[in-house]
Structures are given as C-alpha cells and as structure tokens.
Amino acid sequence: MNDRVGSPKAWGGRFAMSPDKRVEALNASVKFDIRLVREDIRGSIAHVRMLGRQEIVSGDEAARIETGLWDVLAEVDRDEFRLTVADEDVHTGVERRLRASIGDVTGKLHTGRSRNDQVANDFRMWTKRALVEIGNGLIGFADALVDSAAAHPDAAMPGYTHLQRAQPVLLGHHLLAYVEMSIRDLDRVRDAHRRTDVLVLGSGALAGTSFPLDRESVATDLGFSRVSANSLDAVADRDFALDTLFACATIAVHFSRLSEELILWSSGEFRFIELSDAFSTGSSIMPQKKNADIAELGRGKSGRVFGDLMALLTTLKGLPLAYNKDMQEDKEGVFDAVDTVLALLDVLPPMVASTRFNIERMAEAAIADFALATDAADLLAKHGVPFREAHGVVGRLVGTCLAEGRTFADLLEEEWAEVHPVFGKQRPPLDALASVSLRDIRGGTAPNRVRDAIAEARPALDEQRRWFETEAAGFDALFVRP
Ligand code: ARG
C-alpha cells in the first residue's frame, strides 16, 4: 500500500509508489526554503484574495483560506511552525499545515498557480527585502567612513601606487574613496532590487493559466512595481538572483580591499592605525600579539561570496526553458551571500569608527621616499619647462640625493638653484599639506576639495537612506494582519 495516501504531497494521485527514502533527502528543500515561509504565506494570501475577487473561488472560501493563512503566519512568528522532510518544500508544508486547521477548502488555494511561479515569486519577495537590508547596512558603513574622514580634516598620509609611496594624500580622501565605492554599491543594490521587483505569479507552471487572474491587483497587494511579460521567462528567470549575488560579490571585493589596508596599516611595518581591542584578537601562544582577525575575515569572506555567484551561474548555464529542478539550487547561495554581507556590515562600521589613526606617523610617511618629487617637476613645468624634461631634472636630483643619503629637505637654497634656475626663485613644497593643497581640482585631495566631497556625500547618503527606509517600511506593512 502506498504510504503517501492522504499525504499532502503536491503532486498527488498518479504515483503508485512513494518516493524512495534516499530520494527524499536529496529532493527536499525544506532545510533552507523555510526561510521563504513568510513570503510564501503572504503570497498565498494575495493570491487567494484575488481568486475571491475574481469569483474563481467564492468570497466565503477565500476569506476562510485567508484567515487560515494569517493563523499559520502567526504560528511562524511565534516560532512554532515546523517543516519536515516529508513536506518536500515550504510550499507543500504550508499547505499541509493549512489543511490541518481549515480542512479541504485548502485545496482551492492552488487554483491557477504552480509551485514554479510560486517559488520564483516568494524568492523575489525575499530578495527584495534582503537587498533593502543590505542597502541600509551599506549606508551605515558609508556614514562611518564619512565621519572618520570629517574627524581628520588635515591628516596627510602616503598615497600609493604599486604599494610604493607615490604622492601624499589626505586620510579623508583615502577614506572617501571607499564611500564612492559604497555609493556605487548602493546603486547596484537598487538596480538589482528594480529587476527583482516583478510579480511572476500568474505564469503558472510555464504557459500562463486559463483562469482569469487579475495579476495587477496581486502585484499591488504584494508591493511589486511590475508584472512579468512572458510566462516561460518568468518561471525560468533567476537573473535577479545573479544580480543580487553580483552586487554582494562587488560589495565583498570592496570590503576585502579596505580590510587588507586596515591589516597592513595595523602592522608594525606601517603603524598607521591602532585597531580597537574590541575588533582584534590575541594569540594563544604569543602573549604580545594583537591580530587583525576581524579585518582578515572582512578580507577572507569574499571568497565564499564569489563562490556563491559562480555556483549559480554554473547551475543556470545550459538549462532549457522553463523551470528545471536544478533551479532549487538557487537559494542557498543567495542566502549565504546575503548572510555574509550582512554579518560584515554589522561589524565593519564600528570597526572603522573605533580605529585610532596615528596621524604623526602617517604624516611623516607621507613625504618620505621623495613623495614630493612630482610637485618639484610640476613646478618646473609651470615655469615653461617641458614636463618630460622636468621629470628628468627631478629624477636626477632624486638619484643624487639617494646616493648621498639626503632628502629634499636637506638641500640648501644654492643647491636648489644649481639643479634648475627656476628652483633658485621658488622651492617646491616640502611638506605634505602644502603638497596636497596644490591638488585643488574636483576629485582631488586638497583639503577644500575633500571638505566639498564630504559635504556632497552626506546628502547623497541621506537620499539613499530615505529610499531604503521607505522600502523597508512598505515591506513590513505587508505582513500586518488587517
Ligand atoms: N522547491 C522547488 C524549488 O525550490 C519548488 C518548485 C518545485 N517545482 C517543481 N516543479 N518541482 O525550485
């Protein structure tokens, strides 16, 4: 006898045999798609309300099913709802639970719907919410960087190319570089959100449905801005998940680069910063050690996020239209990438905020290794010397100084004059602040330009904040029982 008789399995009567026990574990997605349970229930509520409005089911049936679904949601919120592996997936599990409380009328809920459009819709709702959380976190991260930049208005440090000291920059300018990355990341997150924000319910298993569904009203009920245009694409499309993973991967690259700088800067070789004890760890054997483990995780966690992106690209590659079970593999990577980015967003802002900068040491390093040589060459060029020639003059001067173990600051006035007559009249800048002040151009590192950049970043972040907060509030409101 078939042990599935009377079971709530979504695929019902045509099977003479229950699935092999070994199949169940591989096939079931309950372990992870439980995370879609609230979206699944809310999606069903919108669907059944519409079925009632369209008189596809009676008003009374729709109302009973809706009430039952809100009750299941309340159970979820009390943390009392459980799936079992026999449920196969969250969609079947919710229906099983609903049937246990309201009985056979439950069977009408799935009219004009398939798990294929259902799961894609649930996942889109979940992803929209996740993107909004990431956006809010990114704003907090950018705020911490802007605050730190504003707190060190005149602090100079070496700017690097090839990790060799190149030209002095302001610490604020360096920190604001990461703010720019964050603002682009926010745009990417919103872009991913825009493409995720499409209702796919109404696509059925693949071909649409013969029931007169009112898709627009379901979209409005669930807070979707648009309705999908092609049913085959709608159930097969996971681009929104790829977009989300790519946004997460790019965020992770940026975190990794900043983290690497914090690790370098906290080393004895640099001594530019002191990480707070609260964001460092010790060694079990070397009593003197203070390790930048948290920043190392900020660097290292990127690997798994890239892996999540690569895994889904690989899963989707070559899949024929429309839905294939391969696509069940879409969720865990997105959950992992989102969890990872959110975990880092929890920690990086306070780590940045609590980092103490060793301003004197940074300023000293800013002008070491002839980092002011470009300014000397620029000065000659401003007096009509072709830049290539000026480059040669100053290059030879650097060579002489290196051979004699001297720096620009050690040169006497007459020695400058011997290098070039222009230097007889005017010496190039010999301190970092004078040097950075010369780069007074939009996007440059002069103190007034960095002040302007801070003044521009704050309202740009405020605009982002308003958008993400409005989205979050709208989403929360969907789950309030009327
Ligand atoms: N658990 C499935 C998934 O995540 C739900 C859709 C199942 N559809 C199907 N035709 N087997 O993709």
Short mmCIF file of C-alpha atoms and ligand atoms in Angstrom, two decimals:
data_model
loop_
_atom_site.label_atom_id
_atom_site.label_comp_id
_atom_site.label_asym_id
_atom_site.label_seq_id
_atom_site.Cartn_x
_atom_site.Cartn_y
_atom_site.Cartn_z
CA MET A 1 0.00 0.00 0.00
CA ASN A 2 1.21 3.44 -0.84
CA ASP A 3 2.28 5.19 2.35
CA ARG A 4 1.66 8.53 0.73
CA VAL A 5 -2.08 8.10 0.52
CA GLY A 6 -3.64 11.07 2.24
CA SER A 7 -0.27 12.82 2.40
CA PRO A 8 -0.23 16.44 1.32
CA LYS A 9 2.36 15.85 -1.42
CA ALA A 10 1.88 18.43 -4.11
CA TRP A 11 1.90 16.00 -6.97
CA GLY A 12 -0.89 13.70 -5.81
CA GLY A 13 -2.55 10.73 -7.42
CA ARG A 14 -0.68 9.47 -10.45
CA PHE A 15 2.07 7.78 -8.40
CA ALA A 16 1.72 4.15 -7.40
CA MET A 17 4.76 4.19 -5.18
CA SER A 18 6.06 6.58 -2.57
CA PRO A 19 9.46 8.13 -3.17
CA ASP A 20 12.47 6.13 -2.13
CA LYS A 21 13.65 7.29 1.28
CA ARG A 22 17.04 8.07 -0.22
CA VAL A 23 15.43 10.35 -2.78
CA GLU A 24 13.55 12.34 -0.19
CA ALA A 25 16.60 13.83 1.44
CA LEU A 26 18.11 14.94 -1.85
CA ASN A 27 14.85 16.20 -3.28
CA ALA A 28 13.60 18.10 -0.26
CA SER A 29 14.38 21.78 0.04
CA VAL A 30 12.75 22.28 3.46
CA LYS A 31 16.09 22.71 5.24
CA PHE A 32 16.65 26.02 3.50
CA ASP A 33 13.44 27.18 1.85
CA ILE A 34 11.87 27.50 5.30
CA ARG A 35 13.44 30.95 5.06
CA LEU A 36 10.81 31.82 2.44
CA VAL A 37 7.91 30.83 4.69
CA ARG A 38 6.61 34.33 5.46
CA GLU A 39 6.80 35.38 1.82
CA ASP A 40 5.14 32.13 0.79
CA ILE A 41 2.22 32.68 3.14
CA ARG A 42 1.83 36.33 2.23
CA GLY A 43 1.99 35.45 -1.47
CA SER A 44 -0.79 32.90 -0.95
CA ILE A 45 -2.88 35.47 0.88
CA ALA A 46 -2.65 37.87 -2.06
CA HIS A 47 -3.40 35.04 -4.49
CA VAL A 48 -6.50 33.79 -2.67
CA ARG A 49 -7.85 37.30 -2.09
CA MET A 50 -7.66 37.82 -5.83
CA LEU A 51 -9.26 34.41 -6.53
CA GLY A 52 -12.15 35.60 -4.36
CA ARG A 53 -12.42 38.99 -6.05
CA GLN A 54 -12.43 37.32 -9.46
CA GLU A 55 -15.05 34.83 -8.24
CA ILE A 56 -12.80 31.94 -9.16
CA VAL A 57 -13.45 30.72 -5.63
CA SER A 58 -16.34 32.00 -3.53
CA GLY A 59 -15.88 35.02 -1.27
CA ASP A 60 -16.51 32.82 1.74
CA GLU A 61 -13.91 30.24 0.70
CA ALA A 62 -11.34 32.95 0.03
CA ALA A 63 -11.98 34.50 3.43
CA ARG A 64 -11.63 31.16 5.23
CA ILE A 65 -8.38 30.39 3.45
CA GLU A 66 -7.02 33.88 4.12
CA THR A 67 -7.84 33.64 7.82
CA GLY A 68 -6.19 30.23 7.98
CA LEU A 69 -3.07 31.59 6.30
CA TRP A 70 -2.78 34.51 8.73
CA ASP A 71 -3.05 31.96 11.54
CA VAL A 72 -0.18 29.95 10.05
CA LEU A 73 1.83 33.17 9.74
CA ALA A 74 1.17 33.92 13.40
CA GLU A 75 2.43 30.43 14.21
CA VAL A 76 5.59 31.17 12.20
CA ASP A 77 6.07 34.43 14.09
CA ARG A 78 5.71 32.58 17.40
CA ASP A 79 8.39 30.20 16.10
CA GLU A 80 6.01 27.27 16.37
CA PHE A 81 5.81 26.33 12.70
CA ARG A 82 7.95 23.36 11.63
CA LEU A 83 8.55 21.65 8.30
CA THR A 84 9.50 18.01 7.97
CA VAL A 85 11.45 16.37 5.19
CA ALA A 86 8.20 14.69 4.10
CA ASP A 87 6.84 18.15 3.28
CA GLU A 88 9.36 18.28 0.41
CA ASP A 89 9.32 22.06 0.30
CA VAL A 90 7.96 25.07 2.12
CA HIS A 91 5.03 25.49 -0.28
CA THR A 92 3.75 21.99 0.39
CA GLY A 93 4.47 22.37 4.10
CA VAL A 94 2.38 25.50 4.45
CA GLU A 95 -0.48 23.84 2.60
CA ARG A 96 -0.24 20.76 4.80
CA ARG A 97 -0.45 22.95 7.90
CA LEU A 98 -3.34 24.96 6.47
CA ARG A 99 -5.29 21.81 5.67
CA ALA A 100 -4.83 20.60 9.23
CA SER A 101 -6.57 23.72 10.51
CA ILE A 102 -9.19 24.61 7.89
CA GLY A 103 -9.72 21.32 6.06
CA ASP A 104 -10.50 20.55 2.45
CA VAL A 105 -11.21 24.10 1.32
CA THR A 106 -7.39 24.41 1.38
CA GLY A 107 -7.38 22.53 -1.90
CA LYS A 108 -8.79 25.62 -3.67
CA LEU A 109 -5.78 27.80 -2.85
CA HIS A 110 -3.58 26.36 -5.56
CA THR A 111 -6.06 27.22 -8.34
CA GLY A 112 -4.35 28.96 -11.26
CA ARG A 113 -0.95 28.63 -9.66
CA SER A 114 2.06 26.33 -9.79
CA ARG A 115 4.95 25.89 -7.42
CA ASN A 116 7.09 27.13 -10.29
CA ASP A 117 5.63 30.63 -10.30
CA GLN A 118 5.06 30.44 -6.55
CA VAL A 119 8.68 29.75 -5.63
CA ALA A 120 10.03 32.38 -8.01
CA ASN A 121 7.61 34.90 -6.54
CA ASP A 122 8.48 34.02 -2.93
CA PHE A 123 12.16 34.23 -3.72
CA ARG A 124 11.74 37.63 -5.35
CA MET A 125 9.92 38.95 -2.29
CA TRP A 126 12.60 37.59 0.00
CA THR A 127 15.38 39.01 -2.15
CA LYS A 128 13.80 42.47 -2.30
CA ARG A 129 13.79 42.53 1.48
CA ALA A 130 17.38 41.28 1.69
CA LEU A 131 18.55 43.96 -0.74
CA VAL A 132 16.89 46.64 1.35
CA GLU A 133 18.66 45.36 4.48
CA ILE A 134 21.98 45.35 2.65
CA GLY A 135 21.31 48.90 1.45
CA ASN A 136 20.60 50.10 4.98
CA GLY A 137 23.78 48.42 6.19
CA LEU A 138 25.85 49.98 3.43
CA ILE A 139 24.60 53.42 4.36
CA GLY A 140 25.77 52.85 7.94
CA PHE A 141 29.13 51.71 6.63
CA ALA A 142 29.50 54.80 4.42
CA ASP A 143 28.40 57.02 7.34
CA ALA A 144 31.21 55.64 9.49
CA LEU A 145 33.75 56.37 6.75
CA VAL A 146 32.46 59.91 6.18
CA ASP A 147 32.52 60.60 9.93
CA SER A 148 36.07 59.36 10.17
CA ALA A 149 37.11 61.48 7.17
CA ALA A 150 35.48 64.56 8.71
CA ALA A 151 37.20 63.91 12.03
CA HIS A 152 40.67 64.09 10.44
CA PRO A 153 40.48 67.14 8.16
CA ASP A 154 44.22 67.85 7.86
CA ALA A 155 45.72 64.40 8.29
CA ALA A 156 48.06 63.51 5.44
CA MET A 157 49.25 60.05 4.53
CA PRO A 158 51.19 58.48 1.72
CA GLY A 159 49.16 57.71 -1.34
CA TYR A 160 50.38 54.54 -3.05
CA THR A 161 50.69 53.03 -6.46
CA HIS A 162 52.16 49.54 -6.69
CA LEU A 163 52.16 49.76 -2.89
CA GLN A 164 55.10 52.17 -3.23
CA ARG A 165 54.78 55.64 -1.74
CA ALA A 166 53.70 57.84 -4.62
CA GLN A 167 52.24 61.21 -3.60
CA PRO A 168 50.77 62.49 -0.34
CA VAL A 169 47.00 62.40 0.02
CA LEU A 170 44.66 63.30 2.84
CA LEU A 171 43.47 60.43 5.01
CA GLY A 172 39.96 61.79 4.43
CA HIS A 173 40.45 61.50 0.69
CA HIS A 174 41.52 57.89 1.07
CA LEU A 175 38.52 57.04 3.26
CA LEU A 176 36.15 58.82 0.89
CA ALA A 177 37.36 56.58 -1.94
CA TYR A 178 35.54 53.78 -0.10
CA VAL A 179 32.48 55.99 0.28
CA GLU A 180 32.37 56.31 -3.51
CA MET A 181 32.52 52.52 -3.78
CA SER A 182 29.68 52.25 -1.28
CA ILE A 183 27.55 54.72 -3.21
CA ARG A 184 28.09 52.69 -6.39
CA ASP A 185 27.27 49.56 -4.41
CA LEU A 186 24.04 51.18 -3.25
CA ASP A 187 23.17 51.91 -6.87
CA ARG A 188 23.91 48.31 -7.77
CA VAL A 189 21.71 47.12 -4.91
CA ARG A 190 18.86 49.35 -6.08
CA ASP A 191 19.36 48.18 -9.62
CA ALA A 192 19.14 44.55 -8.50
CA HIS A 193 16.06 45.49 -6.49
CA ARG A 194 14.44 47.09 -9.55
CA ARG A 195 14.90 43.93 -11.57
CA THR A 196 13.73 41.75 -8.69
CA ASP A 197 10.63 43.87 -8.21
CA VAL A 198 8.50 41.96 -10.72
CA LEU A 199 5.46 39.82 -9.89
CA VAL A 200 5.69 36.42 -11.57
CA LEU A 201 2.55 34.82 -10.09
CA GLY A 202 0.10 34.16 -12.89
CA SER A 203 2.72 32.44 -15.03
CA GLY A 204 1.52 29.04 -13.88
CA ALA A 205 3.87 26.12 -14.42
CA LEU A 206 5.22 27.66 -17.62
CA ALA A 207 2.47 28.78 -20.01
CA GLY A 208 0.26 31.10 -18.00
CA THR A 209 -3.15 30.00 -16.78
CA SER A 210 -6.66 29.58 -18.13
CA PHE A 211 -8.15 31.22 -15.02
CA PRO A 212 -8.97 34.93 -15.28
CA LEU A 213 -6.40 36.05 -12.72
CA ASP A 214 -6.04 39.74 -12.02
CA ARG A 215 -2.26 39.89 -11.87
CA GLU A 216 -2.04 43.66 -11.45
CA SER A 217 -4.05 43.61 -8.24
CA VAL A 218 -1.84 40.84 -6.81
CA ALA A 219 1.21 42.92 -7.69
CA THR A 220 -0.23 45.90 -5.85
CA ASP A 221 -1.18 43.76 -2.86
CA LEU A 222 2.38 42.36 -2.61
CA GLY A 223 4.19 45.63 -3.31
CA PHE A 224 5.56 44.68 -6.72
CA SER A 225 6.01 47.52 -9.22
CA ARG A 226 5.61 45.45 -12.34
CA VAL A 227 4.13 42.23 -13.71
CA SER A 228 6.21 39.79 -15.78
CA ALA A 229 5.62 39.82 -19.54
CA ASN A 230 6.45 36.23 -20.54
CA SER A 231 5.40 33.20 -18.53
CA LEU A 232 8.25 30.97 -19.74
CA ASP A 233 10.83 33.58 -18.83
CA ALA A 234 9.10 34.37 -15.54
CA VAL A 235 9.43 30.83 -14.15
CA ALA A 236 12.92 30.27 -15.62
CA ASP A 237 14.50 33.65 -14.85
CA ARG A 238 16.93 33.83 -11.94
CA ASP A 239 18.76 36.90 -13.24
CA PHE A 240 17.54 38.80 -10.19
CA ALA A 241 19.39 36.29 -8.00
CA LEU A 242 22.51 36.69 -10.14
CA ASP A 243 22.22 40.48 -9.92
CA THR A 244 21.93 40.19 -6.17
CA LEU A 245 24.91 37.86 -5.97
CA PHE A 246 26.96 40.14 -8.20
CA ALA A 247 26.09 43.13 -6.04
CA CYS A 248 27.10 41.10 -2.96
CA ALA A 249 30.33 39.99 -4.66
CA THR A 250 31.27 43.56 -5.54
CA ILE A 251 30.50 44.72 -2.01
CA ALA A 252 32.68 41.86 -0.76
CA VAL A 253 35.55 42.99 -3.03
CA HIS A 254 35.33 46.47 -1.56
CA PHE A 255 35.24 45.14 1.99
CA SER A 256 38.19 42.95 1.18
CA ARG A 257 40.26 45.83 -0.14
CA LEU A 258 39.54 48.05 2.85
CA SER A 259 40.18 45.17 5.21
CA GLU A 260 43.52 44.49 3.59
CA GLU A 261 44.51 48.12 4.09
CA LEU A 262 43.50 48.00 7.72
CA ILE A 263 45.55 44.83 8.16
CA LEU A 264 48.60 46.42 6.53
CA TRP A 265 48.20 49.69 8.37
CA SER A 266 47.94 47.97 11.74
CA SER A 267 51.18 46.06 11.17
CA GLY A 268 54.46 47.03 12.84
CA GLU A 269 55.81 47.88 9.39
CA PHE A 270 53.20 50.61 8.83
CA ARG A 271 51.96 51.54 12.34
CA PHE A 272 49.38 53.86 10.76
CA ILE A 273 46.47 52.68 12.89
CA GLU A 274 45.59 51.02 16.14
CA LEU A 275 42.54 48.81 15.84
CA SER A 276 40.32 48.82 18.89
CA ASP A 277 40.85 45.83 21.20
CA ALA A 278 37.17 45.11 20.67
CA PHE A 279 37.86 44.39 16.98
CA SER A 280 41.11 42.46 17.37
CA THR A 281 42.12 39.16 18.84
CA GLY A 282 45.14 37.76 20.65
CA SER A 283 47.37 34.76 20.13
CA SER A 284 47.20 31.60 22.21
CA ILE A 285 50.98 31.31 22.26
CA MET A 286 52.48 34.77 21.70
CA PRO A 287 51.42 36.99 24.58
CA GLN A 288 52.41 40.21 22.80
CA LYS A 289 50.27 39.65 19.69
CA LYS A 290 47.30 41.70 18.65
CA ASN A 291 45.87 40.33 15.44
CA ALA A 292 43.53 41.97 12.96
CA ASP A 293 41.41 38.81 12.70
CA ILE A 294 38.18 40.68 12.13
CA ALA A 295 39.64 42.61 9.20
CA GLU A 296 41.08 39.33 7.94
CA LEU A 297 37.57 37.93 7.89
CA GLY A 298 36.46 41.08 6.08
CA ARG A 299 39.06 40.14 3.50
CA GLY A 300 38.57 36.38 3.51
CA LYS A 301 34.78 36.14 3.50
CA SER A 302 34.81 37.49 -0.05
CA GLY A 303 35.86 34.05 -1.30
CA ARG A 304 32.62 32.35 -0.36
CA VAL A 305 30.52 35.16 -1.82
CA PHE A 306 32.31 34.86 -5.18
CA GLY A 307 31.73 31.11 -4.94
CA ASP A 308 28.00 31.68 -4.42
CA LEU A 309 27.86 33.78 -7.59
CA MET A 310 29.89 31.30 -9.60
CA ALA A 311 27.77 28.39 -8.39
CA LEU A 312 24.51 29.90 -9.56
CA LEU A 313 25.95 30.99 -12.90
CA THR A 314 27.07 27.42 -13.39
CA THR A 315 23.75 25.93 -12.32
CA LEU A 316 21.79 28.09 -14.75
CA LYS A 317 24.13 27.66 -17.68
CA GLY A 318 22.60 25.48 -20.39
CA LEU A 319 19.24 24.96 -18.67
CA PRO A 320 16.46 24.61 -21.22
CA LEU A 321 13.30 26.62 -20.67
CA ALA A 322 11.38 26.71 -18.50
CA TYR A 323 11.56 25.52 -14.87
CA ASN A 324 14.01 22.73 -14.02
CA LYS A 325 14.64 21.30 -10.60
CA ASP A 326 18.25 22.45 -10.89
CA MET A 327 16.85 25.84 -10.02
CA GLN A 328 16.14 24.72 -6.47
CA GLU A 329 19.89 25.19 -6.06
CA ASP A 330 19.41 28.95 -6.45
CA LYS A 331 18.52 29.69 -2.85
CA GLU A 332 21.32 28.57 -0.55
CA GLY A 333 23.97 30.61 -2.34
CA VAL A 334 21.86 33.75 -2.21
CA PHE A 335 21.09 33.16 1.48
CA ASP A 336 24.79 32.61 2.18
CA ALA A 337 25.94 35.68 0.25
CA VAL A 338 23.31 37.88 1.89
CA ASP A 339 24.07 36.50 5.37
CA THR A 340 27.79 37.01 4.83
CA VAL A 341 27.47 40.58 3.61
CA LEU A 342 25.04 41.45 6.41
CA ALA A 343 27.36 39.93 9.02
CA LEU A 344 30.23 42.06 7.72
CA LEU A 345 28.03 45.13 7.60
CA ASP A 346 27.30 44.60 11.27
CA VAL A 347 30.96 44.68 12.20
CA LEU A 348 32.82 46.89 9.74
CA PRO A 349 31.16 50.23 10.63
CA PRO A 350 32.00 50.04 14.36
CA MET A 351 35.45 48.70 13.50
CA VAL A 352 36.12 51.72 11.28
CA ALA A 353 34.61 54.11 13.84
CA SER A 354 36.78 52.77 16.65
CA THR A 355 40.05 52.73 14.71
CA ARG A 356 42.62 55.21 16.02
CA PHE A 357 44.80 56.81 13.37
CA ASN A 358 48.43 57.52 14.14
CA ILE A 359 48.40 60.93 12.47
CA GLU A 360 52.05 61.87 13.14
CA ARG A 361 53.37 58.62 11.80
CA MET A 362 51.19 58.86 8.67
CA ALA A 363 52.24 62.46 8.00
CA GLU A 364 55.91 61.50 8.36
CA ALA A 365 55.49 58.66 5.91
CA ALA A 366 53.54 60.92 3.54
CA ILE A 367 56.67 62.79 2.45
CA ALA A 368 59.22 60.01 2.79
CA ASP A 369 60.79 58.31 -0.24
CA PHE A 370 60.68 61.54 -2.27
CA ALA A 371 56.90 61.53 -2.46
CA LEU A 372 57.09 65.25 -3.27
CA ALA A 373 59.12 64.73 -6.46
CA THR A 374 56.08 65.16 -8.73
CA ASP A 375 55.43 68.56 -7.16
CA ALA A 376 59.01 69.62 -7.96
CA ALA A 377 58.62 68.53 -11.57
CA ASP A 378 55.20 70.21 -11.81
CA LEU A 379 56.76 73.46 -10.57
CA LEU A 380 59.32 73.41 -13.37
CA ALA A 381 56.60 72.62 -15.91
CA LYS A 382 54.53 75.55 -14.63
CA HIS A 383 57.53 77.74 -15.47
CA GLY A 384 57.61 76.54 -19.05
CA VAL A 385 59.97 73.57 -18.79
CA PRO A 386 58.52 70.71 -20.85
CA PHE A 387 57.22 68.15 -18.37
CA ARG A 388 59.33 65.31 -19.76
CA GLU A 389 62.47 67.42 -19.24
CA ALA A 390 61.32 68.49 -15.78
CA HIS A 391 60.77 64.81 -14.94
CA GLY A 392 64.39 64.12 -15.96
CA VAL A 393 65.79 67.01 -13.89
CA VAL A 394 63.98 65.96 -10.74
CA GLY A 395 64.72 62.28 -11.36
CA ARG A 396 68.44 63.04 -11.46
CA LEU A 397 68.11 65.09 -8.26
CA VAL A 398 66.42 62.12 -6.55
CA GLY A 399 69.26 59.89 -7.75
CA THR A 400 71.89 62.26 -6.34
CA CYS A 401 70.07 62.57 -3.02
CA LEU A 402 69.72 58.79 -2.74
CA ALA A 403 73.46 58.36 -3.42
CA GLU A 404 74.31 60.94 -0.76
CA GLY A 405 71.74 59.77 1.75
CA ARG A 406 69.91 63.09 1.78
CA THR A 407 66.33 64.25 1.28
CA PHE A 408 64.84 67.32 -0.45
CA ALA A 409 64.52 68.96 2.95
CA ASP A 410 68.31 68.75 3.42
CA LEU A 411 69.10 70.74 0.26
CA LEU A 412 70.40 74.28 0.65
CA GLU A 413 68.96 77.18 -1.35
CA GLU A 414 72.02 77.36 -3.60
CA GLU A 415 71.85 73.66 -4.26
CA TRP A 416 68.26 74.04 -5.44
CA ALA A 417 69.37 76.86 -7.73
CA GLU A 418 72.06 74.64 -9.22
CA VAL A 419 69.51 71.93 -10.02
CA HIS A 420 67.49 74.40 -12.07
CA PRO A 421 67.28 78.22 -12.20
CA VAL A 422 63.51 78.05 -11.54
CA PHE A 423 64.30 76.47 -8.15
CA GLY A 424 66.56 79.47 -7.46
CA LYS A 425 63.44 81.63 -7.40
CA GLN A 426 60.92 79.20 -5.92
CA ARG A 427 61.30 75.98 -3.98
CA PRO A 428 58.80 73.12 -4.44
CA PRO A 429 56.57 72.28 -1.47
CA LEU A 430 58.42 70.38 1.24
CA ASP A 431 55.55 69.36 3.48
CA ALA A 432 52.60 67.13 2.85
CA LEU A 433 49.85 69.66 3.49
CA ALA A 434 51.40 72.16 1.06
CA SER A 435 51.60 69.35 -1.47
CA VAL A 436 48.01 68.12 -1.14
CA SER A 437 46.73 71.72 -1.19
CA LEU A 438 48.08 72.02 -4.73
CA ARG A 439 45.70 69.30 -5.95
CA ASP A 440 42.83 71.72 -5.84
CA ILE A 441 40.65 70.22 -8.53
CA ARG A 442 37.31 68.43 -8.44
CA GLY A 443 38.06 64.91 -7.27
CA GLY A 444 41.47 65.98 -5.94
CA THR A 445 42.92 65.68 -2.47
CA ALA A 446 43.22 69.39 -1.49
CA PRO A 447 41.62 69.98 1.94
CA ASN A 448 38.88 72.24 0.50
CA ARG A 449 38.05 69.61 -2.12
CA VAL A 450 37.87 66.87 0.48
CA ARG A 451 35.59 69.13 2.57
CA ASP A 452 33.38 69.60 -0.50
CA ALA A 453 33.35 65.84 -1.11
CA ILE A 454 32.20 65.24 2.48
CA ALA A 455 29.51 67.89 2.03
CA GLU A 456 28.32 66.12 -1.13
CA ALA A 457 28.48 62.62 0.33
CA ARG A 458 26.19 63.36 3.27
CA PRO A 459 23.09 64.41 1.27
CA ALA A 460 23.79 61.64 -1.28
CA LEU A 461 23.67 59.14 1.58
CA ASP A 462 20.58 60.81 3.03
CA GLU A 463 18.79 60.37 -0.29
CA GLN A 464 19.73 56.70 -0.27
CA ARG A 465 18.63 56.38 3.36
CA ARG A 466 15.19 57.79 2.61
CA TRP A 467 14.70 55.40 -0.28
CA PHE A 468 15.76 52.29 1.63
CA GLU A 469 13.81 53.24 4.77
CA THR A 470 10.63 53.81 2.75
CA GLU A 471 11.04 50.44 1.06
CA ALA A 472 11.62 48.68 4.37
CA ALA A 473 8.52 50.26 5.93
CA GLY A 474 6.40 49.30 2.91
CA PHE A 475 7.59 45.72 3.14
CA ASP A 476 6.91 45.46 6.88
CA ALA A 477 3.41 46.80 6.33
CA LEU A 478 2.59 43.85 4.03
CA PHE A 479 2.78 41.49 6.99
CA VAL A 480 0.38 43.34 9.26
CA ARG A 481 -2.83 41.37 9.58
CA PRO A 482 -5.79 43.60 8.68
N1 ARG B 1 11.39 23.52 -4.14
C1 ARG B 1 11.25 23.90 -5.51
C2 ARG B 1 12.32 24.95 -5.86
O1 ARG B 1 12.87 25.47 -4.97
C3 ARG B 1 9.91 24.50 -5.72
C4 ARG B 1 9.39 24.36 -7.13
C5 ARG B 1 9.12 22.93 -7.41
N2 ARG B 1 8.54 22.75 -8.69
C6 ARG B 1 8.55 21.58 -9.32
N3 ARG B 1 8.03 21.53 -10.48
N4 ARG B 1 9.14 20.54 -8.80
O2 ARG B 1 12.60 25.19 -7.01
#
